[in-house]
Amino acid sequence: MLAGAAVAAAPGAAQGLPRGTAAQQTSPRVLPVTVRRRTAVRVIFTLADAPGHQGIFETAYRVQVDRPKGSRAACAAPAPPPVTGGARGERTRVALPGPRYGWCLGRYHVTVFEQRGPYCPQPAPGAMPQPCPLFASQDLDVGRAGFTVRR
């Protein structure tokens, strides 16, 4: 199984990771684009590949929310669960959990990542574990969007 979900990071944390090809882009949109502190926010994107496992590979999509530049750590939102199911070309909606005390004023940046790595099934109770393929997981930046919090 792919290693855990990403944590909400400081602004710009997504920079430096490889961007996916044009065919891998998910065209994310955040709705609504302008919110207040307690507004429910969601990101909608198209799955470029089917999540789940195919052969020795496992694919998942994760969403990272970067807090406004210069904001305090309490403005960071928890990471939503990864998208592990769906079909290629399907539109997916992910609710973005807000920070404990509500969204802070400013611009939040949302990045969608495609995570691809080895598929390592859990052995059945009492069974010997199967060898797991040894290769690195890869995170690709496959789309960016954002939303603004106003008074």
GROMACS .gro file of C-alpha atoms in nm:
model
  151
    1MET     CA    1   0.000   0.000   0.000
    2LEU     CA    2   0.122   0.354  -0.071
    3ALA     CA    3   0.275   0.537   0.222
    4GLY     CA    4   0.045   0.780   0.410
    5ALA     CA    5  -0.125   1.098   0.308
    6ALA     CA    6   0.051   1.428   0.288
    7VAL     CA    7   0.037   1.681   0.565
    8ALA     CA    8  -0.074   2.036   0.496
    9ALA     CA    9   0.247   2.220   0.432
   10ALA     CA   10   0.387   2.567   0.430
   11PRO     CA   11   0.333   2.777   0.117
   12GLY     CA   12   0.530   2.665  -0.186
   13ALA     CA   13   0.599   2.311  -0.057
   14ALA     CA   14   0.470   2.160  -0.383
   15GLN     CA   15   0.736   2.338  -0.583
   16GLY     CA   16   1.029   2.120  -0.684
   17LEU     CA   17   0.828   1.802  -0.739
   18PRO     CA   18   0.801   1.688  -1.100
   19ARG     CA   19   0.494   1.796  -1.293
   20GLY     CA   20   0.296   1.533  -1.476
   21THR     CA   21   0.263   1.535  -1.853
   22ALA     CA   22  -0.032   1.706  -2.023
   23ALA     CA   23  -0.213   1.369  -2.034
   24GLN     CA   24  -0.167   1.328  -1.656
   25GLN     CA   25  -0.313   1.669  -1.562
   26THR     CA   26  -0.636   1.657  -1.362
   27SER     CA   27  -0.768   2.013  -1.422
   28PRO     CA   28  -0.869   2.079  -1.060
   29ARG     CA   29  -1.122   2.345  -0.960
   30VAL     CA   30  -1.198   2.460  -0.609
   31LEU     CA   31  -1.556   2.550  -0.521
   32PRO     CA   32  -1.639   2.807  -0.410
   33VAL     CA   33  -1.342   3.021  -0.514
   34THR     CA   34  -1.410   3.291  -0.254
   35VAL     CA   35  -1.507   3.177   0.096
   36ARG     CA   36  -1.551   3.290   0.455
   37ARG     CA   37  -1.385   3.139   0.762
   38ARG     CA   38  -1.636   2.853   0.810
   39THR     CA   39  -1.733   2.782   0.447
   40ALA     CA   40  -1.722   2.420   0.327
   41VAL     CA   41  -1.470   2.390   0.043
   42ARG     CA   42  -1.421   2.110  -0.208
   43VAL     CA   43  -1.187   2.039  -0.495
   44ILE     CA   44  -1.313   1.870  -0.812
   45PHE     CA   45  -1.077   1.705  -1.057
   46THR     CA   46  -1.067   1.444  -1.334
   47LEU     CA   47  -0.882   1.118  -1.274
   48ALA     CA   48  -0.620   1.083  -1.546
   49ASP     CA   49  -0.549   0.723  -1.440
   50ALA     CA   50  -0.762   0.478  -1.245
   51PRO     CA   51  -0.664   0.470  -0.877
   52GLY     CA   52  -0.602   0.131  -0.719
   53HIS     CA   53  -0.359  -0.141  -0.807
   54GLN     CA   54  -0.277  -0.288  -1.145
   55GLY     CA   55  -0.015  -0.562  -1.136
   56ILE     CA   56   0.278  -0.447  -0.922
   57PHE     CA   57   0.171  -0.080  -0.925
   58GLU     CA   58  -0.062   0.108  -0.692
   59THR     CA   59  -0.193   0.453  -0.782
   60ALA     CA   60  -0.365   0.707  -0.557
   61TYR     CA   61  -0.437   1.078  -0.576
   62ARG     CA   62  -0.378   1.308  -0.283
   63VAL     CA   63  -0.467   1.670  -0.230
   64GLN     CA   64  -0.237   1.912  -0.051
   65VAL     CA   65  -0.361   2.246   0.081
   66ASP     CA   66  -0.095   2.514   0.140
   67ARG     CA   67  -0.188   2.792   0.380
   68PRO     CA   68  -0.159   3.161   0.286
   69LYS     CA   69   0.193   3.301   0.264
   70GLY     CA   70   0.305   3.450   0.595
   71SER     CA   71   0.019   3.294   0.793
   72ARG     CA   72   0.061   3.116   1.125
   73ALA     CA   73   0.074   2.736   1.159
   74ALA     CA   74  -0.283   2.724   1.294
   75CYS     CA   75  -0.400   2.824   0.943
   76ALA     CA   76  -0.285   2.488   0.801
   77ALA     CA   77  -0.567   2.255   0.703
   78PRO     CA   78  -0.546   1.880   0.768
   79ALA     CA   79  -0.491   1.664   0.461
   80PRO     CA   80  -0.804   1.498   0.320
   81PRO     CA   81  -0.789   1.121   0.269
   82PRO     CA   82  -0.631   1.005  -0.057
   83VAL     CA   83  -0.849   0.906  -0.353
   84THR     CA   84  -0.796   0.532  -0.395
   85GLY     CA   85  -1.094   0.437  -0.612
   86GLY     CA   86  -1.259   0.550  -0.931
   87ALA     CA   87  -1.225   0.513  -1.305
   88ARG     CA   88  -1.004   0.689  -1.555
   89GLY     CA   89  -1.176   1.005  -1.681
   90GLU     CA   90  -1.415   1.020  -1.384
   91ARG     CA   91  -1.475   1.352  -1.206
   92THR     CA   92  -1.394   1.323  -0.835
   93ARG     CA   93  -1.493   1.554  -0.549
   94VAL     CA   94  -1.283   1.583  -0.235
   95ALA     CA   95  -1.402   1.783   0.066
   96LEU     CA   96  -1.123   1.998   0.210
   97PRO     CA   97  -1.130   1.988   0.589
   98GLY     CA   98  -1.077   2.337   0.728
   99PRO     CA   99  -0.832   2.429   1.003
  100ARG     CA  100  -0.958   2.375   1.359
  101TYR     CA  101  -1.050   2.743   1.408
  102GLY     CA  102  -1.161   2.809   1.052
  103TRP     CA  103  -0.990   2.924   0.735
  104CYS     CA  104  -0.754   3.219   0.779
  105LEU     CA  105  -0.776   3.527   0.560
  106GLY     CA  106  -0.572   3.507   0.241
  107ARG     CA  107  -0.510   3.280  -0.057
  108TYR     CA  108  -0.488   2.901  -0.011
  109HIS     CA  109  -0.314   2.695  -0.280
  110VAL     CA  110  -0.434   2.344  -0.363
  111THR     CA  111  -0.216   2.088  -0.542
  112VAL     CA  112  -0.331   1.747  -0.666
  113PHE     CA  113  -0.063   1.476  -0.672
  114GLU     CA  114  -0.069   1.141  -0.844
  115GLN     CA  115   0.117   0.892  -0.626
  116ARG     CA  116   0.244   0.579  -0.795
  117GLY     CA  117   0.438   0.311  -0.615
  118PRO     CA  118   0.473  -0.061  -0.555
  119TYR     CA  119   0.167  -0.265  -0.462
  120CYS     CA  120   0.237  -0.464  -0.147
  121PRO     CA  121  -0.067  -0.669  -0.043
  122GLN     CA  122  -0.115  -0.762   0.321
  123PRO     CA  123  -0.081  -1.138   0.374
  124ALA     CA  124  -0.385  -1.335   0.483
  125PRO     CA  125  -0.384  -1.432   0.851
  126GLY     CA  126  -0.137  -1.717   0.901
  127ALA     CA  127   0.004  -1.687   0.546
  128MET     CA  128   0.361  -1.604   0.458
  129PRO     CA  129   0.410  -1.249   0.324
  130GLN     CA  130   0.470  -1.217  -0.049
  131PRO     CA  131   0.783  -1.035  -0.165
  132CYS     CA  132   0.716  -0.670  -0.241
  133PRO     CA  133   0.866  -0.503  -0.550
  134LEU     CA  134   1.150  -0.274  -0.453
  135PHE     CA  135   1.125   0.056  -0.635
  136ALA     CA  136   1.060   0.408  -0.522
  137SER     CA  137   0.717   0.568  -0.511
  138GLN     CA  138   0.676   0.876  -0.728
  139ASP     CA  139   0.468   1.187  -0.662
  140LEU     CA  140   0.369   1.391  -0.968
  141ASP     CA  141   0.215   1.737  -0.949
  142VAL     CA  142  -0.091   1.689  -1.173
  143GLY     CA  143  -0.285   2.008  -1.112
  144ARG     CA  144  -0.314   2.327  -0.911
  145ALA     CA  145  -0.598   2.554  -0.806
  146GLY     CA  146  -0.673   2.791  -0.522
  147PHE     CA  147  -0.931   2.978  -0.321
  148THR     CA  148  -0.940   3.304  -0.126
  149VAL     CA  149  -1.076   3.360   0.222
  150ARG     CA  150  -1.230   3.703   0.284
  151ARG     CA  151  -1.409   3.864   0.576
   0.00000   0.00000   0.00000
